[in-house]
């Protein structure tokens, strides 16, 4: 056992209101420069939606990404020697600026200098690239207004995939729209494919806390990391010709401050903490054949920070005592491993992502129609997890490679907790059996 420490984050999606404060404060801190106008180290996606860059989850479109094999499993795109050689000189299948969005400002002079008239003047969008007036066709969160409606362009690839297989096609249509927000940063993966794909050795994972960084002096701008990252969380600065990415705010973390996105989050939904994990078993866990088993394999890598054997092994690796104490009071370990209510995003990408999500607990749809109430009491929810407004199948495609069982388990626990706390708040008799009923 080779114990290493990893900083991780858990986000509770029930609490995200999509205000984008995290994105804006991150941008002000890290990407408020020319060459990275289009870059959001932290972005908040509308779900269902195409994401940012659009369709990043549709791995089959990216060279160097993932394809489905004949058994329907995702695997790395095969590349012959010639293709690998070619890819050193040409890396053509990258998200382009239209997949992110063409950044713009507004022509404010139109407002201030407009002659008096009957109509209120309007500030026209103006491209930050060409400086010309432009018609905005796409940007992050464009999907907010579309509600997943197919007539307004391509749908969320995850919805498309489920809908194809589902008998209840209406469930994924406009009439039964559901929506929630998914904040995203770099996953600071245990098995980072960006690091593996960098020909210059510029991308690296810090030994002390697992933060994945780009050495700006070493980077030669090949952009293999952009194609290699399945989450599309490495960006190219077209002014400096170097790759850039989320740094987990390491200059802040090193002096004991939280990341900017966590500190400014309006919903207080981000938890930061340390994991201890077994570095010797990462490759084996990432290679598990059944992609539905990857969530468990990933969970299995996280070690109990109270186990004396783990602590002894960690000390042998030189992990400091204050770091071990931090791992012992880590909320991310508690939420992911002890309570098992936090799930990884797309574990089937096999990079062992270290940002975990507590899925949103939505109202029971049928109950809403029947009574006008959201049916959140445990009695209603336990038997009705499959009738929630946000389909369990959709959450399972995001967080457990399509396996609905772990998602159901999490939602039942959340339902039980919410019901119990409602009794506490309303000073009603408490049902102590609730906790036992969900394990
Ligand atoms: Fe690298 Fe992408 Fe994983 Fe971040 S999310 S560590 S950029 S592979
Ligand atoms: Fe969601 Fe918090 Fe970001 Fe607002 S600041 S969008 S609540 S994660």
Coordinates of C-alpha atoms and ligand atoms in Angstrom, one line a residue:
X1 CA 0.0 0.0 0.0
X2 CA 1.4 3.4 -1.1
X3 CA -0.6 6.1 0.7
X4 CA -0.9 9.5 -0.9
X5 CA -3.0 12.5 -0.1
X6 CA -5.5 14.1 -2.5
X7 CA -7.5 17.3 -2.2
X8 CA -11.0 16.8 -3.2
X9 CA -14.3 18.6 -3.4
X10 CA -17.9 17.6 -2.8
X11 CA -20.7 19.7 -4.3
X12 CA -24.3 19.4 -3.0
X13 CA -26.4 20.0 -6.2
X14 CA -29.6 20.5 -4.3
X15 CA -28.2 23.8 -3.1
X16 CA -26.9 25.2 -6.4
X17 CA -29.1 28.1 -7.6
X18 CA -27.1 28.7 -10.8
X19 CA -26.1 32.2 -9.8
X20 CA -22.6 31.8 -11.4
X21 CA -21.0 33.8 -8.6
X22 CA -18.4 31.0 -8.4
X23 CA -17.6 31.3 -12.1
X24 CA -17.3 35.1 -12.1
X25 CA -15.1 35.3 -9.0
X26 CA -12.9 32.5 -10.4
X27 CA -12.7 34.4 -13.7
X28 CA -11.7 37.6 -11.9
X29 CA -9.0 35.7 -10.0
X30 CA -7.5 33.5 -12.7
X31 CA -8.6 34.2 -16.3
X32 CA -9.3 37.9 -16.5
X33 CA -6.6 38.3 -19.1
X34 CA -6.3 38.5 -22.8
X35 CA -6.0 35.2 -24.6
X36 CA -8.4 33.4 -22.2
X37 CA -11.5 35.5 -22.6
X38 CA -13.5 32.4 -23.5
X39 CA -12.1 30.3 -20.6
X40 CA -14.0 29.4 -17.4
X41 CA -11.9 27.3 -15.1
X42 CA -15.2 27.1 -13.1
X43 CA -18.4 26.9 -15.1
X44 CA -21.9 26.1 -14.1
X45 CA -23.9 24.0 -16.6
X46 CA -27.6 23.8 -17.2
X47 CA -28.8 20.2 -17.1
X48 CA -30.1 18.9 -19.4
X49 CA -27.9 20.8 -21.8
X50 CA -24.9 20.5 -24.0
X51 CA -22.4 21.8 -21.5
X52 CA -19.3 23.8 -22.0
X53 CA -17.7 23.3 -24.4
X54 CA -20.8 22.0 -26.0
X55 CA -21.2 18.2 -26.2
X56 CA -18.0 17.6 -24.3
X57 CA -19.6 14.5 -22.9
X58 CA -20.0 13.1 -26.4
X59 CA -16.5 11.6 -26.3
X60 CA -16.9 9.9 -29.7
X61 CA -16.4 13.2 -31.5
X62 CA -12.9 14.0 -30.0
X63 CA -9.8 12.4 -31.4
X64 CA -7.9 11.0 -28.5
X65 CA -11.2 10.7 -26.7
X66 CA -13.4 7.6 -26.0
X67 CA -15.4 5.4 -28.3
X68 CA -18.0 2.7 -27.6
X69 CA -16.9 -0.8 -28.5
X70 CA -19.1 -3.6 -29.9
X71 CA -20.3 -4.4 -26.3
X72 CA -21.3 -0.8 -25.8
X73 CA -18.4 0.0 -23.4
X74 CA -16.3 3.1 -23.6
X75 CA -12.7 2.6 -24.5
X76 CA -9.9 4.8 -25.5
X77 CA -9.8 5.5 -29.2
X78 CA -7.2 3.1 -30.7
X79 CA -4.4 4.9 -32.6
X80 CA -1.9 3.1 -34.8
X81 CA 1.8 4.2 -34.8
X82 CA 1.2 6.3 -37.9
X83 CA -1.7 8.1 -36.3
X84 CA 0.2 8.8 -33.1
X85 CA 3.1 10.2 -35.1
X86 CA 0.6 12.3 -37.1
X87 CA -1.0 13.6 -34.0
X88 CA 2.3 15.1 -32.8
X89 CA 2.2 17.3 -35.9
X90 CA -1.5 17.9 -36.2
X91 CA -4.1 17.8 -33.5
X92 CA -7.1 18.7 -35.5
X93 CA -10.1 17.5 -33.5
X94 CA -10.3 20.0 -30.7
X95 CA -13.2 22.0 -29.5
X96 CA -13.2 25.2 -31.5
X97 CA -14.1 28.7 -30.3
X98 CA -17.7 28.1 -31.4
X99 CA -17.9 25.1 -29.2
X100 CA -16.9 27.2 -26.2
X101 CA -18.5 30.5 -27.5
X102 CA -17.2 33.6 -29.2
X103 CA -16.5 36.0 -26.4
X104 CA -18.2 39.4 -26.7
X105 CA -18.6 42.7 -25.0
X106 CA -21.3 45.3 -25.8
X107 CA -21.0 48.4 -28.0
X108 CA -21.8 50.7 -25.1
X109 CA -21.3 53.8 -27.3
X110 CA -24.6 52.9 -29.0
X111 CA -26.2 53.5 -25.7
X112 CA -24.4 56.7 -24.7
X113 CA -24.2 58.4 -28.1
X114 CA -27.5 57.4 -29.6
X115 CA -29.6 60.5 -30.8
X116 CA -32.9 61.1 -29.1
X117 CA -35.6 59.0 -30.6
X118 CA -38.8 57.1 -29.8
X119 CA -37.1 53.8 -29.1
X120 CA -34.7 53.0 -26.3
X121 CA -31.3 52.4 -27.8
X122 CA -29.8 48.9 -27.4
X123 CA -26.1 48.0 -26.9
X124 CA -25.2 45.6 -29.6
X125 CA -22.9 42.6 -28.8
X126 CA -19.4 43.1 -30.2
X127 CA -16.9 40.3 -30.8
X128 CA -13.8 40.5 -28.5
X129 CA -11.9 38.6 -31.2
X130 CA -12.7 40.6 -34.3
X131 CA -14.1 43.8 -32.7
X132 CA -17.0 43.6 -35.1
X133 CA -20.7 43.7 -34.2
X134 CA -22.0 40.1 -34.0
X135 CA -25.1 38.0 -33.6
X136 CA -24.7 35.7 -30.6
X137 CA -25.6 32.2 -31.5
X138 CA -24.3 30.1 -28.7
X139 CA -22.6 30.4 -25.3
X140 CA -22.5 28.6 -22.0
X141 CA -26.0 28.1 -20.5
X142 CA -27.7 28.8 -23.8
X143 CA -29.7 25.7 -22.9
X144 CA -31.3 27.6 -20.0
X145 CA -34.0 28.9 -22.3
X146 CA -34.4 25.8 -24.4
X147 CA -35.5 23.4 -21.7
X148 CA -34.0 20.5 -23.7
X149 CA -36.6 21.0 -26.5
X150 CA -35.5 19.1 -29.6
X151 CA -36.8 21.7 -32.0
X152 CA -34.1 24.2 -30.8
X153 CA -31.1 22.3 -31.9
X154 CA -29.0 19.4 -30.6
X155 CA -30.1 18.0 -27.3
X156 CA -28.1 16.9 -24.3
X157 CA -26.1 13.8 -25.5
X158 CA -26.9 12.1 -22.2
X159 CA -30.7 12.6 -22.7
X160 CA -30.4 11.4 -26.3
X161 CA -28.7 8.2 -25.2
X162 CA -31.3 7.4 -22.6
X163 CA -34.2 8.4 -24.7
X164 CA -33.1 6.0 -27.5
X165 CA -33.2 3.1 -25.0
X166 CA -36.2 4.2 -22.9
X167 CA -39.7 3.0 -23.6
X168 CA -41.1 6.1 -21.9
X169 CA -39.9 8.6 -24.5
X170 CA -42.3 11.3 -23.3
X171 CA -40.5 11.4 -20.0
X172 CA -37.5 13.0 -21.6
X173 CA -39.4 15.5 -23.7
X174 CA -40.2 19.1 -23.4
X175 CA -43.5 18.6 -21.6
X176 CA -41.9 16.9 -18.7
X177 CA -38.9 19.3 -18.6
X178 CA -36.6 19.1 -15.6
X179 CA -33.6 21.3 -14.9
X180 CA -30.8 21.7 -12.4
X181 CA -27.3 23.1 -12.3
X182 CA -24.0 21.3 -12.4
X183 CA -21.0 23.4 -11.4
X184 CA -17.7 22.0 -12.8
X185 CA -14.0 22.5 -12.2
X186 CA -11.0 20.4 -13.1
X187 CA -11.5 17.0 -11.4
X188 CA -7.8 16.8 -10.3
X189 CA -8.1 13.1 -11.2
X190 CA -6.2 10.3 -9.6
X191 CA -5.5 8.9 -13.1
X192 CA -5.2 12.2 -15.1
X193 CA -5.3 11.6 -18.8
X194 CA -4.1 15.2 -19.4
X195 CA -0.8 14.3 -17.7
X196 CA -0.5 11.1 -19.7
X197 CA -1.2 12.8 -23.0
X198 CA 1.3 15.7 -22.6
X199 CA 4.4 15.1 -24.9
X200 CA 6.4 17.8 -23.2
X201 CA 6.1 16.6 -19.6
X202 CA 4.5 20.0 -18.7
X203 CA 1.4 18.6 -17.0
X204 CA 2.0 17.1 -13.6
X205 CA 0.2 16.0 -10.5
X206 CA 1.6 17.3 -7.2
X207 CA 2.7 14.6 -4.9
X208 CA 1.7 16.4 -1.7
X209 CA -2.0 17.1 -2.5
X210 CA -2.7 15.7 -5.9
X211 CA -3.4 19.1 -7.6
X212 CA -2.9 18.8 -11.3
X213 CA -0.9 21.8 -12.8
X214 CA 0.7 22.9 -16.1
X215 CA 4.4 24.0 -15.9
X216 CA 4.2 27.1 -18.1
X217 CA 7.9 27.0 -18.9
X218 CA 7.7 23.4 -20.1
X219 CA 4.5 23.7 -22.1
X220 CA 5.0 23.7 -25.9
X221 CA 1.4 24.3 -26.8
X222 CA 0.8 20.8 -28.4
X223 CA -2.8 20.8 -26.9
X224 CA -2.8 17.0 -26.5
X225 CA -4.0 17.7 -23.0
X226 CA -7.1 19.5 -24.4
X227 CA -8.0 16.4 -26.5
X228 CA -6.8 14.0 -23.8
X229 CA -9.0 15.4 -21.0
X230 CA -12.5 13.9 -21.3
X231 CA -14.0 16.7 -19.1
X232 CA -12.4 19.3 -21.4
X233 CA -11.0 21.2 -18.5
X234 CA -7.7 22.2 -20.0
X235 CA -7.8 25.4 -22.1
X236 CA -5.4 26.9 -24.7
X237 CA -4.3 30.5 -24.2
X238 CA -4.0 31.7 -27.8
X239 CA -1.9 34.7 -26.8
X240 CA 0.8 32.8 -24.8
X241 CA 0.5 29.6 -26.8
X242 CA 0.3 27.6 -23.5
X243 CA -2.2 25.4 -21.8
X244 CA -4.0 26.6 -18.7
X245 CA -6.3 25.0 -16.2
X246 CA -7.9 25.2 -12.8
X247 CA -5.2 25.2 -10.1
X248 CA -7.5 24.3 -7.2
X249 CA -6.4 27.8 -6.1
X250 CA -3.1 26.3 -4.8
X251 CA -1.7 29.7 -3.7
X252 CA -4.7 30.1 -1.5
X253 CA -4.9 26.5 -0.3
X254 CA -1.2 26.7 0.7
X255 CA -1.9 29.5 3.2
X256 CA -5.0 27.8 4.6
X257 CA -7.7 29.5 2.5
X258 CA -10.4 27.8 0.5
X259 CA -10.7 28.0 -3.2
X260 CA -12.2 31.2 -4.6
X261 CA -15.3 29.3 -5.9
X262 CA -15.9 27.7 -2.5
X263 CA -15.4 30.8 -0.5
X264 CA -17.8 32.8 -2.7
X265 CA -20.4 30.1 -3.3
X266 CA -23.8 31.6 -2.5
X267 CA -25.4 28.3 -1.8
X268 CA -22.5 27.2 0.5
X269 CA -22.6 23.9 -1.3
X270 CA -18.9 23.2 -1.8
X271 CA -17.0 21.1 0.7
X272 CA -13.2 20.8 0.5
X273 CA -11.1 18.2 2.2
X274 CA -8.4 15.6 2.0
X275 CA -8.6 12.0 0.9
X276 CA -5.9 9.4 1.6
X277 CA -5.8 6.8 -1.2
X278 CA -3.8 3.8 -2.3
X279 CA -1.7 5.0 -5.2
X280 CA -0.5 1.4 -6.0
X281 CA -4.1 0.4 -7.0
X282 CA -5.1 3.3 -9.1
X283 CA -4.3 1.8 -12.5
X284 CA -5.9 -1.5 -11.5
X285 CA -9.1 0.3 -10.4
X286 CA -9.2 2.4 -13.6
X287 CA -9.0 -0.8 -15.7
X288 CA -12.0 -2.6 -14.2
X289 CA -13.7 -4.1 -17.2
X290 CA -17.3 -3.4 -16.2
X291 CA -17.8 0.3 -16.3
X292 CA -20.7 0.1 -13.9
X293 CA -18.2 -1.2 -11.3
X294 CA -16.0 1.9 -11.6
X295 CA -17.8 3.9 -9.0
X296 CA -17.2 1.2 -6.4
X297 CA -13.6 0.7 -7.6
X298 CA -13.0 4.4 -7.1
X299 CA -14.6 4.4 -3.7
X300 CA -12.5 1.4 -2.8
X301 CA -9.3 3.4 -3.4
X302 CA -10.2 5.9 -0.6
X303 CA -8.6 4.7 2.7
X304 CA -10.0 5.1 6.2
X305 CA -7.9 7.9 7.8
X306 CA -8.6 6.5 11.2
X307 CA -7.2 3.0 10.4
X308 CA -3.9 2.6 12.3
X309 CA -2.4 0.6 9.4
X310 CA -3.3 3.4 6.9
X311 CA -1.8 6.0 9.2
X312 CA 1.4 4.0 9.7
X313 CA 1.7 3.6 5.9
X314 CA 1.0 7.3 5.4
X315 CA 3.8 8.3 7.9
X316 CA 6.2 6.0 6.0
X317 CA 5.4 8.0 2.9
X318 CA 6.3 11.2 4.8
X319 CA 2.7 12.6 5.0
X320 CA 2.8 15.3 7.8
X321 CA 0.8 14.9 11.0
X322 CA -1.3 18.0 10.3
X323 CA -2.2 16.6 6.9
X324 CA -3.3 13.3 8.6
X325 CA -5.4 15.3 11.1
X326 CA -7.0 17.1 8.2
X327 CA -7.8 13.8 6.5
X328 CA -9.4 12.6 9.7
X329 CA -11.9 15.5 9.8
X330 CA -12.4 15.6 6.1
X331 CA -16.0 16.3 5.1
X332 CA -15.3 14.9 1.6
X333 CA -14.3 11.5 2.9
X334 CA -17.3 11.4 5.2
X335 CA -19.8 12.3 2.4
X336 CA -18.2 10.1 -0.2
X337 CA -17.2 7.0 1.7
X338 CA -18.9 7.0 5.2
X339 CA -22.3 8.2 4.2
X340 CA -22.0 7.3 0.5
X341 CA -24.1 10.2 -0.7
X342 CA -21.5 11.8 -3.0
X343 CA -20.9 10.4 -6.5
X344 CA -18.2 11.0 -9.1
X345 CA -19.0 12.6 -12.5
X346 CA -18.7 10.2 -15.4
X347 CA -16.6 7.5 -13.7
X348 CA -16.7 5.7 -17.1
X349 CA -14.1 8.1 -18.3
X350 CA -11.7 6.1 -16.1
X351 CA -9.6 9.1 -14.9
X352 CA -10.8 8.6 -11.3
X353 CA -12.2 12.2 -10.8
X354 CA -11.9 13.8 -7.4
X355 CA -14.8 16.2 -7.5
X356 CA -17.9 14.4 -6.1
X357 CA -21.6 15.4 -6.3
X358 CA -24.5 14.9 -4.1
X359 CA -27.3 14.4 -6.7
X360 CA -30.4 16.7 -6.5
X361 CA -33.5 15.4 -4.7
X362 CA -36.4 16.6 -6.9
X363 CA -40.1 16.4 -6.1
X364 CA -42.3 13.4 -7.0
X365 CA -44.0 14.3 -10.3
X366 CA -47.1 12.2 -9.9
X367 CA -47.7 13.4 -6.4
X368 CA -47.4 17.0 -7.6
X369 CA -50.1 16.6 -10.1
X370 CA -52.3 14.8 -7.6
X371 CA -52.1 17.1 -4.6
X372 CA -50.2 20.2 -5.6
X373 CA -47.6 19.4 -2.9
X374 CA -44.1 18.3 -3.7
X375 CA -44.5 15.0 -1.9
X376 CA -41.2 15.3 -0.1
X377 CA -42.1 13.3 3.0
X378 CA -40.3 10.1 3.4
X379 CA -43.4 8.0 3.1
X380 CA -44.1 9.4 -0.3
X381 CA -40.5 9.4 -1.5
X382 CA -39.3 5.9 -0.5
X383 CA -41.7 4.2 -2.8
X384 CA -41.5 6.8 -5.5
X385 CA -37.8 7.4 -6.2
X386 CA -38.4 6.4 -9.8
X387 CA -41.2 9.1 -10.2
X388 CA -39.0 12.0 -9.2
X389 CA -39.0 14.9 -11.6
X390 CA -35.4 14.5 -12.4
X391 CA -35.2 10.9 -13.7
X392 CA -32.9 8.5 -11.8
X393 CA -31.7 7.2 -15.2
X394 CA -30.4 10.6 -16.1
X395 CA -28.5 11.0 -12.8
X396 CA -27.2 7.5 -13.2
X397 CA -25.8 8.3 -16.6
X398 CA -24.0 11.3 -15.1
X399 CA -22.7 9.8 -11.9
X400 CA -22.6 6.0 -12.0
X401 CA -22.1 4.9 -15.6
X402 CA -25.8 4.2 -16.0
X403 CA -26.3 2.0 -12.8
X404 CA -29.4 3.4 -11.1
X405 CA -28.9 1.4 -7.8
X406 CA -26.3 3.7 -6.1
X407 CA -28.3 6.8 -7.2
X408 CA -31.5 5.4 -5.7
X409 CA -29.6 4.7 -2.5
X410 CA -28.4 8.2 -2.2
X411 CA -31.8 9.8 -3.0
X412 CA -33.4 7.6 -0.3
X413 CA -30.9 8.7 2.3
X414 CA -31.5 12.3 1.3
X415 CA -35.2 11.8 1.5
X416 CA -34.9 10.3 4.9
X417 CA -32.7 13.1 6.2
X418 CA -35.0 15.7 4.9
X419 CA -38.1 14.1 6.4
X420 CA -36.4 13.7 9.7
X421 CA -35.2 17.2 9.9
X422 CA -38.6 18.5 8.9
X423 CA -40.0 16.8 12.0
X424 CA -37.2 18.3 14.1
X425 CA -37.9 21.8 12.7
X426 CA -41.6 21.6 13.1
X427 CA -41.3 20.1 16.5
X428 CA -43.2 17.0 15.5
X429 CA -42.7 13.5 16.9
X430 CA -39.5 12.1 15.3
X431 CA -39.5 8.8 13.4
X432 CA -36.2 7.2 14.6
X433 CA -36.8 4.2 12.3
X434 CA -36.2 6.3 9.2
X435 CA -32.4 6.1 9.5
X436 CA -32.6 2.3 9.8
X437 CA -34.8 2.0 6.8
X438 CA -32.2 3.3 4.4
X439 CA -29.2 1.6 5.9
Ligands
LIG1 FE1 -6.6 16.5 -16.2 FE2 -9.1 16.8 -17.2 FE3 -8.7 15.2 -15.0 FE4 -8.4 17.9 -14.8 S1 -10.3 16.8 -15.3 S2 -7.0 16.3 -14.0 S3 -7.6 18.4 -16.8 S4 -7.9 14.8 -17.1
LIG2 FE1 -24.1 27.3 -7.6 FE2 -22.6 28.3 -5.6 FE3 -21.8 28.6 -8.1 FE4 -24.0 30.0 -7.2 S1 -21.9 30.2 -6.5 S2 -23.8 28.9 -9.2 S3 -24.9 28.5 -5.8 S4 -22.0 26.6 -7.1

